[in-house]
mmCIF file of N, CA and C in Angstrom:
data_model
loop_
_atom_site.group_PDB
_atom_site.id
_atom_site.type_symbol
_atom_site.label_atom_id
_atom_site.label_comp_id
_atom_site.label_asym_id
_atom_site.label_seq_id
_atom_site.Cartn_x
_atom_site.Cartn_y
_atom_site.Cartn_z
ATOM 1 N N LEU U 296 1.632 -40.783 17.083
ATOM 2 C CA LEU U 296 1.914 -40.282 18.453
ATOM 3 C C LEU U 296 2.087 -41.406 19.358
ATOM 4 N N VAL U 297 2.914 -41.332 20.331
ATOM 5 C CA VAL U 297 3.000 -42.359 21.425
ATOM 6 C C VAL U 297 2.112 -41.879 22.612
ATOM 7 N N LEU U 298 1.178 -42.740 22.948
ATOM 8 C CA LEU U 298 0.257 -42.494 23.974
ATOM 9 C C LEU U 298 0.552 -43.359 25.123
ATOM 10 N N HIS U 299 1.489 -44.250 24.911
ATOM 11 C CA HIS U 299 1.715 -45.173 26.007
ATOM 12 C C HIS U 299 3.028 -45.505 26.023
ATOM 13 N N GLY U 300 3.784 -45.774 27.156
ATOM 14 C CA GLY U 300 5.122 -46.250 27.085
ATOM 15 C C GLY U 300 5.255 -47.659 26.931
ATOM 16 N N HIS U 301 6.516 -48.315 26.937
ATOM 17 C CA HIS U 301 6.695 -49.716 26.530
ATOM 18 C C HIS U 301 6.297 -50.652 27.536
ATOM 19 N N HIS U 302 5.703 -50.168 28.611
ATOM 20 C CA HIS U 302 5.175 -51.083 29.727
ATOM 21 C C HIS U 302 3.746 -51.421 29.338
ATOM 22 N N PRO U 303 3.546 -52.812 29.364
ATOM 23 C CA PRO U 303 2.104 -53.173 29.173
ATOM 24 C C PRO U 303 1.046 -52.539 30.134
ATOM 25 N N PRO U 304 -0.014 -52.291 29.787
ATOM 26 C CA PRO U 304 -1.178 -51.842 30.788
ATOM 27 C C PRO U 304 -1.240 -52.827 31.924
ATOM 28 N N GLY U 305 -1.422 -52.316 33.142
ATOM 29 C CA GLY U 305 -1.660 -53.242 34.206
ATOM 30 C C GLY U 305 -1.301 -52.472 35.483
ATOM 31 N N PRO U 306 -1.151 -53.423 36.741
ATOM 32 C CA PRO U 306 -1.012 -52.795 37.870
ATOM 33 C C PRO U 306 0.252 -52.112 38.005
ATOM 34 N N HIS U 307 1.459 -52.646 37.309
ATOM 35 C CA HIS U 307 2.641 -51.948 37.515
ATOM 36 C C HIS U 307 2.757 -50.594 36.696
ATOM 37 N N GLU U 308 1.834 -50.250 35.961
ATOM 38 C CA GLU U 308 1.861 -49.112 35.037
ATOM 39 C C GLU U 308 1.998 -47.910 35.990
ATOM 40 N N THR U 309 1.323 -47.696 37.027
ATOM 41 C CA THR U 309 1.352 -46.618 37.833
ATOM 42 C C THR U 309 2.662 -46.199 38.554
ATOM 43 N N THR U 310 3.424 -47.369 38.832
ATOM 44 C CA THR U 310 4.697 -47.215 39.422
ATOM 45 C C THR U 310 5.887 -47.084 38.460
ATOM 46 N N HIS U 311 5.722 -47.457 37.285
ATOM 47 C CA HIS U 311 6.805 -47.528 36.279
ATOM 48 C C HIS U 311 6.688 -46.463 35.219
ATOM 49 N N GLU U 312 5.595 -45.728 35.187
ATOM 50 C CA GLU U 312 5.510 -44.737 34.027
ATOM 51 C C GLU U 312 5.147 -43.225 34.588
ATOM 52 N N LEU U 313 6.002 -42.382 33.926
ATOM 53 C CA LEU U 313 5.572 -40.974 34.295
ATOM 54 C C LEU U 313 4.625 -40.506 33.334
ATOM 55 N N ARG U 314 3.627 -39.758 33.854
ATOM 56 C CA ARG U 314 2.620 -39.162 32.910
ATOM 57 C C ARG U 314 2.754 -37.653 32.693
ATOM 58 N N PHE U 315 2.789 -37.229 31.516
ATOM 59 C CA PHE U 315 2.819 -35.841 31.115
ATOM 60 C C PHE U 315 1.673 -35.627 30.213
ATOM 61 N N ARG U 316 0.780 -34.778 30.506
ATOM 62 C CA ARG U 316 -0.414 -34.535 29.753
ATOM 63 C C ARG U 316 -1.142 -35.998 29.362
ATOM 64 N N ALA U 317 -1.198 -36.236 28.103
ATOM 65 C CA ALA U 317 -1.959 -37.238 27.721
ATOM 66 C C ALA U 317 -0.914 -38.549 27.357
ATOM 67 N N LYS U 318 0.467 -38.300 27.578
ATOM 68 C CA LYS U 318 1.218 -39.170 27.266
ATOM 69 C C LYS U 318 1.928 -39.870 28.584
ATOM 70 N N SER U 319 2.312 -41.041 28.449
ATOM 71 C CA SER U 319 3.175 -41.746 29.440
ATOM 72 C C SER U 319 4.541 -42.227 28.899
ATOM 73 N N PHE U 320 5.627 -42.007 29.790
ATOM 74 C CA PHE U 320 6.834 -42.396 29.518
ATOM 75 C C PHE U 320 7.400 -43.471 30.505
ATOM 76 N N CYS U 321 8.336 -44.312 30.214
ATOM 77 C CA CYS U 321 8.899 -45.220 31.053
ATOM 78 C C CYS U 321 9.847 -44.369 31.944
ATOM 79 N N ALA U 322 9.537 -44.335 33.298
ATOM 80 C CA ALA U 322 10.425 -43.587 34.290
ATOM 81 C C ALA U 322 11.861 -43.938 34.201
ATOM 82 N N ASN U 323 12.154 -45.054 34.032
ATOM 83 C CA ASN U 323 13.536 -45.669 33.939
ATOM 84 C C ASN U 323 14.187 -45.081 32.808
ATOM 85 N N CYS U 324 13.648 -45.422 31.650
ATOM 86 C CA CYS U 324 14.206 -45.099 30.344
ATOM 87 C C CYS U 324 14.327 -43.542 30.133
ATOM 88 N N PHE U 325 13.333 -42.768 30.512
ATOM 89 C CA PHE U 325 13.307 -41.348 30.503
ATOM 90 C C PHE U 325 14.518 -40.875 31.593
ATOM 91 N N GLY U 326 14.656 -41.410 32.727
ATOM 92 C CA GLY U 326 15.673 -41.067 33.590
ATOM 93 C C GLY U 326 17.009 -41.280 33.019
ATOM 94 N N LEU U 327 17.287 -42.455 32.429
ATOM 95 C CA LEU U 327 18.472 -42.680 31.757
ATOM 96 C C LEU U 327 18.782 -41.774 30.736
ATOM 97 N N LEU U 328 17.760 -41.353 29.926
ATOM 98 C CA LEU U 328 18.240 -40.474 28.806
ATOM 99 C C LEU U 328 18.396 -39.108 29.359
ATOM 100 N N THR U 329 17.750 -38.815 30.329
ATOM 101 C CA THR U 329 17.994 -37.346 30.987
ATOM 102 C C THR U 329 19.357 -37.328 31.628
ATOM 103 N N GLY U 330 19.782 -38.319 32.417
ATOM 104 C CA GLY U 330 21.105 -38.598 33.063
ATOM 105 C C GLY U 330 22.356 -38.572 31.989
ATOM 106 N N ALA U 331 21.914 -39.181 30.903
ATOM 107 C CA ALA U 331 22.867 -39.301 29.818
ATOM 108 C C ALA U 331 23.097 -38.005 29.246
ATOM 109 N N ALA U 332 22.106 -37.190 28.960
ATOM 110 C CA ALA U 332 22.296 -35.864 28.561
ATOM 111 C C ALA U 332 23.011 -34.943 29.463
ATOM 112 N N LEU U 333 22.826 -35.064 30.793
ATOM 113 C CA LEU U 333 23.477 -34.331 31.804
ATOM 114 C C LEU U 333 24.766 -34.689 31.882
ATOM 115 N N ALA U 334 25.076 -35.906 31.869
ATOM 116 C CA ALA U 334 26.614 -36.494 31.925
ATOM 117 C C ALA U 334 27.283 -36.042 30.628
ATOM 118 N N LEU U 335 26.663 -35.995 29.511
ATOM 119 C CA LEU U 335 27.394 -35.675 28.334
ATOM 120 C C LEU U 335 27.781 -34.295 28.365
ATOM 121 N N VAL U 336 26.830 -33.418 28.824
ATOM 122 C CA VAL U 336 27.230 -31.967 28.945
ATOM 123 C C VAL U 336 28.332 -31.882 29.976
ATOM 124 N N ALA U 337 28.241 -32.517 31.184
ATOM 125 C CA ALA U 337 29.358 -32.234 32.079
ATOM 126 C C ALA U 337 30.614 -32.738 31.555
ATOM 127 N N VAL U 338 30.705 -33.977 30.959
ATOM 128 C CA VAL U 338 32.009 -34.376 30.524
ATOM 129 C C VAL U 338 32.459 -33.490 29.351
ATOM 130 N N THR U 339 31.488 -33.031 28.584
ATOM 131 C CA THR U 339 32.105 -31.986 27.514
ATOM 132 C C THR U 339 32.657 -30.809 27.963
ATOM 133 N N VAL U 340 31.959 -30.334 28.950
ATOM 134 C CA VAL U 340 32.532 -29.100 29.681
ATOM 135 C C VAL U 340 33.747 -29.374 30.352
ATOM 136 N N PHE U 341 33.934 -30.501 30.936
ATOM 137 C CA PHE U 341 35.352 -30.840 31.534
ATOM 138 C C PHE U 341 36.287 -31.037 30.395
ATOM 139 N N ALA U 342 35.966 -31.642 29.243
ATOM 140 C CA ALA U 342 36.877 -31.903 28.098
ATOM 141 C C ALA U 342 37.440 -30.644 27.636
ATOM 142 N N ILE U 343 36.560 -29.631 27.517
ATOM 143 C CA ILE U 343 36.902 -28.421 26.829
ATOM 144 C C ILE U 343 37.582 -27.506 27.875
ATOM 145 N N TRP U 344 37.202 -27.256 29.103
ATOM 146 C CA TRP U 344 37.889 -26.384 29.958
ATOM 147 C C TRP U 344 38.896 -27.155 30.845
ATOM 148 N N GLY U 345 38.809 -28.322 31.000
ATOM 149 C CA GLY U 345 39.838 -29.144 31.951
ATOM 150 C C GLY U 345 39.673 -28.820 33.418
ATOM 151 N N TRP U 346 40.634 -29.508 33.962
ATOM 152 C CA TRP U 346 40.605 -29.260 35.466
ATOM 153 C C TRP U 346 41.616 -28.282 35.694
ATOM 154 N N SER U 347 41.354 -27.080 36.074
ATOM 155 C CA SER U 347 42.250 -25.964 36.302
ATOM 156 C C SER U 347 43.088 -26.267 37.470
ATOM 157 N N TRP U 348 44.240 -25.758 37.493
ATOM 158 C CA TRP U 348 45.176 -25.834 38.602
ATOM 159 C C TRP U 348 44.666 -25.254 39.955
ATOM 160 N N TRP U 349 43.688 -24.375 39.774
ATOM 161 C CA TRP U 349 43.148 -23.712 40.945
ATOM 162 C C TRP U 349 42.119 -24.465 41.717
ATOM 163 N N VAL U 350 41.604 -25.553 40.950
ATOM 164 C CA VAL U 350 40.478 -26.336 41.628
ATOM 165 C C VAL U 350 41.236 -27.352 42.467
ATOM 166 N N ASP U 351 40.729 -27.371 43.760
ATOM 167 C CA ASP U 351 41.421 -28.407 44.808
ATOM 168 C C ASP U 351 41.177 -29.780 44.285
ATOM 169 N N ILE U 352 42.355 -30.624 44.328
ATOM 170 C CA ILE U 352 42.182 -31.952 43.987
ATOM 171 C C ILE U 352 41.188 -32.811 44.950
ATOM 172 N N ARG U 353 40.842 -32.296 46.072
ATOM 173 C CA ARG U 353 39.829 -32.993 46.924
ATOM 174 C C ARG U 353 38.628 -33.034 46.290
ATOM 175 N N LEU U 354 38.191 -31.868 45.450
ATOM 176 C CA LEU U 354 36.952 -31.823 44.831
ATOM 177 C C LEU U 354 36.844 -33.122 44.069
ATOM 178 N N ALA U 355 37.851 -33.573 43.331
ATOM 179 C CA ALA U 355 37.844 -34.655 42.491
ATOM 180 C C ALA U 355 37.380 -35.999 43.313
ATOM 181 N N TYR U 356 38.009 -36.097 44.483
ATOM 182 C CA TYR U 356 37.482 -37.140 45.501
ATOM 183 C C TYR U 356 36.162 -37.051 45.868
ATOM 184 N N VAL U 357 35.631 -35.952 45.936
ATOM 185 C CA VAL U 357 34.099 -35.807 46.356
ATOM 186 C C VAL U 357 33.258 -36.027 45.245
ATOM 187 N N LEU U 358 33.770 -35.702 44.045
ATOM 188 C CA LEU U 358 33.054 -36.027 42.763
ATOM 189 C C LEU U 358 32.832 -37.553 42.549
ATOM 190 N N TYR U 359 34.168 -38.368 42.728
ATOM 191 C CA TYR U 359 34.253 -39.761 42.581
ATOM 192 C C TYR U 359 33.314 -40.386 43.686
ATOM 193 N N SER U 360 33.223 -40.026 44.774
ATOM 194 C CA SER U 360 32.516 -40.532 46.013
ATOM 195 C C SER U 360 30.990 -40.296 45.619
ATOM 196 N N ALA U 361 30.717 -39.096 45.152
ATOM 197 C CA ALA U 361 29.220 -38.768 44.808
ATOM 198 C C ALA U 361 28.826 -39.619 43.790
ATOM 199 N N GLY U 362 29.738 -39.939 42.800
ATOM 200 C CA GLY U 362 29.454 -40.777 41.515
ATOM 201 C C GLY U 362 29.194 -42.277 42.005
ATOM 202 N N VAL U 363 30.048 -42.815 42.941
ATOM 203 C CA VAL U 363 29.830 -44.059 43.497
ATOM 204 C C VAL U 363 28.424 -44.218 44.210
ATOM 205 N N VAL U 364 28.104 -43.273 44.897
ATOM 206 C CA VAL U 364 26.800 -43.325 45.757
ATOM 207 C C VAL U 364 25.681 -43.264 44.747
ATOM 208 N N ALA U 365 25.763 -42.458 43.697
ATOM 209 C CA ALA U 365 24.685 -42.402 42.623
ATOM 210 C C ALA U 365 24.565 -43.714 41.893
ATOM 211 N N VAL U 366 25.549 -44.273 41.485
ATOM 212 C CA VAL U 366 25.653 -45.658 40.792
ATOM 213 C C VAL U 366 24.939 -46.617 41.762
ATOM 214 N N LEU U 367 25.344 -46.686 42.971
ATOM 215 C CA LEU U 367 24.782 -47.603 44.049
ATOM 216 C C LEU U 367 23.294 -47.407 44.236
ATOM 217 N N ALA U 368 22.938 -46.220 44.216
ATOM 218 C CA ALA U 368 21.511 -45.909 44.325
ATOM 219 C C ALA U 368 20.836 -46.385 43.163
ATOM 220 N N GLY U 369 21.423 -46.338 42.035
ATOM 221 C CA GLY U 369 20.690 -46.707 40.789
ATOM 222 C C GLY U 369 20.463 -48.241 40.840
ATOM 223 N N PHE U 370 21.544 -48.980 41.424
ATOM 224 C CA PHE U 370 21.352 -50.433 41.502
ATOM 225 C C PHE U 370 20.464 -50.887 42.479
ATOM 226 N N VAL U 371 20.247 -50.155 43.672
ATOM 227 C CA VAL U 371 19.373 -50.361 44.739
ATOM 228 C C VAL U 371 17.947 -50.246 44.281
ATOM 229 N N GLN U 372 17.830 -49.218 43.454
ATOM 230 C CA GLN U 372 16.349 -49.091 42.772
ATOM 231 C C GLN U 372 15.862 -50.274 42.139
ATOM 232 N N SER U 373 16.723 -51.000 41.566
ATOM 233 C CA SER U 373 16.196 -52.365 40.856
ATOM 234 C C SER U 373 15.588 -53.250 41.870
ATOM 235 N N PHE U 374 15.970 -53.214 43.177
ATOM 236 C CA PHE U 374 15.315 -54.168 44.127
ATOM 237 C C PHE U 374 14.204 -53.531 44.956
ATOM 238 N N LEU U 375 13.920 -52.364 44.640
ATOM 239 C CA LEU U 375 12.632 -51.571 45.358
ATOM 240 C C LEU U 375 11.416 -51.576 44.576
ATOM 241 N N SER U 376 10.404 -52.413 45.008
ATOM 242 C CA SER U 376 9.336 -52.327 43.907
ATOM 243 C C SER U 376 8.157 -51.259 44.359
ATOM 244 N N SER U 377 8.253 -50.782 45.586
ATOM 245 C CA SER U 377 7.285 -49.746 45.961
ATOM 246 C C SER U 377 7.467 -48.406 45.801
ATOM 247 N N ILE U 378 8.512 -48.002 44.934
ATOM 248 C CA ILE U 378 8.677 -46.713 44.848
ATOM 249 C C ILE U 378 7.946 -46.098 43.601
ATOM 250 N N GLY U 379 7.801 -44.900 43.612
ATOM 251 C CA GLY U 379 6.995 -44.275 42.595
ATOM 252 C C GLY U 379 7.693 -44.012 41.321
ATOM 253 N N PRO U 380 7.081 -43.501 40.348
ATOM 254 C CA PRO U 380 7.763 -43.165 39.001
ATOM 255 C C PRO U 380 8.784 -42.002 39.007
ATOM 256 N N LEU U 381 8.297 -41.081 39.920
ATOM 257 C CA LEU U 381 9.297 -39.863 40.060
ATOM 258 C C LEU U 381 10.617 -40.242 40.678
ATOM 259 N N THR U 382 10.522 -41.090 41.723
ATOM 260 C CA THR U 382 11.722 -41.617 42.343
ATOM 261 C C THR U 382 12.463 -42.460 41.390
ATOM 262 N N ARG U 383 11.826 -43.336 40.491
ATOM 263 C CA ARG U 383 12.435 -44.155 39.624
ATOM 264 C C ARG U 383 13.156 -43.233 38.605
ATOM 265 N N PHE U 384 12.575 -42.278 38.132
ATOM 266 C CA PHE U 384 13.198 -41.391 37.242
ATOM 267 C C PHE U 384 14.501 -40.625 37.672
ATOM 268 N N ILE U 385 14.291 -40.215 38.967
ATOM 269 C CA ILE U 385 15.404 -39.451 39.575
ATOM 270 C C ILE U 385 16.713 -40.443 39.819
ATOM 271 N N LEU U 386 16.389 -41.699 40.244
ATOM 272 C CA LEU U 386 17.500 -42.528 40.575
ATOM 273 C C LEU U 386 18.161 -43.048 39.232
ATOM 274 N N ALA U 387 17.396 -43.098 38.333
ATOM 275 C CA ALA U 387 17.894 -43.576 36.919
ATOM 276 C C ALA U 387 18.868 -42.565 36.270
ATOM 277 N N ALA U 388 18.283 -41.287 36.560
ATOM 278 C CA ALA U 388 19.187 -40.051 35.946
ATOM 279 C C ALA U 388 20.379 -40.013 36.776
ATOM 280 N N LEU U 389 20.245 -40.198 37.999
ATOM 281 C CA LEU U 389 21.531 -40.083 38.924
ATOM 282 C C LEU U 389 22.540 -41.286 38.711
ATOM 283 N N PHE U 390 21.820 -42.459 38.322
ATOM 284 C CA PHE U 390 22.879 -43.468 38.001
ATOM 285 C C PHE U 390 23.836 -43.327 36.804
ATOM 286 N N VAL U 391 23.279 -42.613 35.709
ATOM 287 C CA VAL U 391 24.090 -42.205 34.580
ATOM 288 C C VAL U 391 25.030 -41.083 34.876
ATOM 289 N N LEU U 392 24.430 -40.088 35.486
ATOM 290 C CA LEU U 392 25.264 -38.883 35.849
ATOM 291 C C LEU U 392 26.285 -39.277 36.851
ATOM 292 N N GLY U 393 26.039 -40.172 37.791
ATOM 293 C CA GLY U 393 27.069 -40.676 38.638
ATOM 294 C C GLY U 393 28.455 -41.143 37.811
ATOM 295 N N THR U 394 28.115 -41.975 36.843
ATOM 296 C CA THR U 394 29.088 -42.608 36.035
ATOM 297 C C THR U 394 29.886 -41.437 35.435
ATOM 298 N N GLY U 395 29.264 -40.350 34.913
ATOM 299 C CA GLY U 395 29.857 -39.297 34.340
ATOM 300 C C GLY U 395 30.784 -38.569 35.390
ATOM 301 N N LEU U 396 30.254 -38.466 36.474
ATOM 302 C CA LEU U 396 31.202 -37.880 37.531
ATOM 303 C C LEU U 396 32.333 -38.584 37.975
ATOM 304 N N MET U 397 32.199 -39.974 37.884
ATOM 305 C CA MET U 397 33.264 -40.803 38.101
ATOM 306 C C MET U 397 34.360 -40.779 36.960
ATOM 307 N N LEU U 398 33.914 -40.583 35.842
ATOM 308 C CA LEU U 398 34.691 -40.402 34.723
ATOM 309 C C LEU U 398 35.579 -39.127 34.751
ATOM 310 N N ILE U 399 34.896 -38.015 35.172
ATOM 311 C CA ILE U 399 35.609 -36.779 35.313
ATOM 312 C C ILE U 399 36.513 -36.884 36.438
ATOM 313 N N ALA U 400 36.208 -37.350 37.565
ATOM 314 C CA ALA U 400 37.077 -37.450 38.787
ATOM 315 C C ALA U 400 38.367 -38.401 38.334
ATOM 316 N N MET U 401 38.111 -39.443 37.734
ATOM 317 C CA MET U 401 39.128 -40.370 37.374
ATOM 318 C C MET U 401 40.170 -39.738 36.340
ATOM 319 N N ASP U 402 39.651 -38.867 35.468
ATOM 320 C CA ASP U 402 40.643 -38.222 34.596
ATOM 321 C C ASP U 402 41.233 -37.084 35.302
ATOM 322 N N ALA U 403 40.616 -36.426 36.239
ATOM 323 C CA ALA U 403 41.250 -35.416 36.980
ATOM 324 C C ALA U 403 42.381 -35.906 37.973
ATOM 325 N N LEU U 404 42.300 -37.039 38.435
ATOM 326 C CA LEU U 404 43.055 -37.679 39.274
ATOM 327 C C LEU U 404 44.250 -38.301 38.746
ATOM 328 N N THR U 405 44.052 -39.036 37.542
ATOM 329 C CA THR U 405 45.116 -39.898 37.131
ATOM 330 C C THR U 405 45.677 -39.392 35.700
ATOM 331 N N GLN U 406 44.689 -38.767 35.031
ATOM 332 C CA GLN U 406 45.154 -38.164 33.656
ATOM 333 C C GLN U 406 45.530 -39.323 32.750
ATOM 334 N N ASP U 407 44.873 -40.512 32.829
ATOM 335 C CA ASP U 407 45.367 -41.739 32.218
ATOM 336 C C ASP U 407 44.241 -42.161 31.367
ATOM 337 N N PHE U 408 44.450 -42.245 29.946
ATOM 338 C CA PHE U 408 43.367 -42.484 29.097
ATOM 339 C C PHE U 408 43.039 -43.971 29.221
ATOM 340 N N ILE U 409 43.873 -44.885 29.473
ATOM 341 C CA ILE U 409 43.497 -46.331 29.839
ATOM 342 C C ILE U 409 42.397 -46.406 30.901
ATOM 343 N N LEU U 410 42.688 -45.801 31.996
ATOM 344 C CA LEU U 410 41.826 -45.850 33.215
ATOM 345 C C LEU U 410 40.313 -45.013 32.720
ATOM 346 N N ASP U 411 40.453 -44.034 31.789
ATOM 347 C CA ASP U 411 39.282 -43.432 31.370
ATOM 348 C C ASP U 411 38.384 -44.361 30.698
ATOM 349 N N LEU U 412 39.029 -45.192 29.780
ATOM 350 C CA LEU U 412 38.380 -46.213 28.994
ATOM 351 C C LEU U 412 37.814 -47.163 29.862
ATOM 352 N N TYR U 413 38.542 -47.667 30.961
ATOM 353 C CA TYR U 413 37.999 -48.579 31.935
ATOM 354 C C TYR U 413 36.798 -48.056 32.576
ATOM 355 N N VAL U 414 36.536 -46.929 33.049
ATOM 356 C CA VAL U 414 35.452 -46.278 33.517
ATOM 357 C C VAL U 414 34.291 -46.363 32.459
ATOM 358 N N VAL U 415 34.569 -46.023 31.335
ATOM 359 C CA VAL U 415 33.673 -46.021 30.228
ATOM 360 C C VAL U 415 33.020 -47.438 30.092
ATOM 361 N N PHE U 416 33.928 -48.452 29.930
ATOM 362 C CA PHE U 416 33.565 -49.729 29.961
ATOM 363 C C PHE U 416 32.777 -50.365 31.077
ATOM 364 N N LEU U 417 33.200 -49.875 32.343
ATOM 365 C CA LEU U 417 32.405 -50.255 33.567
ATOM 366 C C LEU U 417 30.951 -49.573 33.549
ATOM 367 N N ALA U 418 30.858 -48.385 32.895
ATOM 368 C CA ALA U 418 29.673 -47.692 32.871
ATOM 369 C C ALA U 418 28.655 -48.458 31.963
ATOM 370 N N VAL U 419 29.238 -49.044 30.743
ATOM 371 C CA VAL U 419 28.449 -49.725 29.817
ATOM 372 C C VAL U 419 28.068 -50.993 30.483
ATOM 373 N N PHE U 420 28.954 -51.766 31.220
ATOM 374 C CA PHE U 420 28.603 -53.055 31.974
ATOM 375 C C PHE U 420 27.610 -52.738 32.948
ATOM 376 N N TRP U 421 27.732 -51.705 33.660
ATOM 377 C CA TRP U 421 26.771 -51.296 34.884
ATOM 378 C C TRP U 421 25.367 -51.119 34.095
ATOM 379 N N LEU U 422 25.107 -50.381 32.996
ATOM 380 C CA LEU U 422 24.065 -50.003 32.344
ATOM 381 C C LEU U 422 23.326 -51.374 31.864
ATOM 382 N N LEU U 423 24.102 -52.233 31.248
ATOM 383 C CA LEU U 423 23.527 -53.553 30.887
ATOM 384 C C LEU U 423 23.046 -54.377 32.028
ATOM 385 N N SER U 424 23.856 -54.246 33.207
ATOM 386 C CA SER U 424 23.470 -55.173 34.364
ATOM 387 C C SER U 424 22.330 -54.560 34.830
ATOM 388 N N ARG U 425 22.083 -53.201 34.938
ATOM 389 C CA ARG U 425 20.885 -52.579 35.506
ATOM 390 C C ARG U 425 19.792 -52.906 34.682
ATOM 391 N N MET U 426 19.908 -52.839 33.362
ATOM 392 C CA MET U 426 18.774 -53.208 32.529
ATOM 393 C C MET U 426 18.287 -54.724 32.676
ATOM 394 N N SER U 427 19.409 -55.536 32.890
ATOM 395 C CA SER U 427 18.970 -57.054 33.079
ATOM 396 C C SER U 427 18.298 -57.267 34.367
ATOM 397 N N LEU U 428 18.895 -56.526 35.419
ATOM 398 C CA LEU U 428 17.993 -56.573 36.789
ATOM 399 C C LEU U 428 16.651 -56.049 36.530
ATOM 400 N N SER U 429 16.590 -54.887 35.827
ATOM 401 C CA SER U 429 15.085 -54.476 35.638
ATOM 402 C C SER U 429 14.244 -55.437 34.995
ATOM 403 N N HIS U 430 14.830 -56.020 33.851
ATOM 404 C CA HIS U 430 14.009 -56.907 33.252
ATOM 405 C C HIS U 430 13.601 -58.221 34.036
ATOM 406 N N GLN U 431 14.410 -58.564 34.871
ATOM 407 C CA GLN U 431 14.038 -59.801 35.689
ATOM 408 C C GLN U 431 13.104 -59.531 36.870
ATOM 409 N N SER U 432 13.116 -58.203 37.322
ATOM 410 C CA SER U 432 12.077 -57.770 38.338
ATOM 411 C C SER U 432 10.862 -57.445 37.695
#
């Protein structure tokens, strides 16, 4: 049984770990996992049903803008040291979900496979950058 997250015990433990019953989880990692699951569901639903003709194209711009804001919030979180674990969890989940929204919107707007791959590669780059920033802080 895992009784403690991957953060070493110490003063930062209370701001970086979510506690559920007797277990603790890294708020960022658990948020990234939750966001990835939500983004995977959203992208899968979009891939199966597509962007119907009756859906206003302006919604794609709204989804793209919401994705950009979520990604930026995920990066800003790396520079804030005084936020609690629940906020860290939410921002990490929104970070990954935002990239999924950007992918859906990009595909709906352009229907170009190369641009979709570009967004996926950007998402991987952003995730690696975010983990690097988190490691340094």
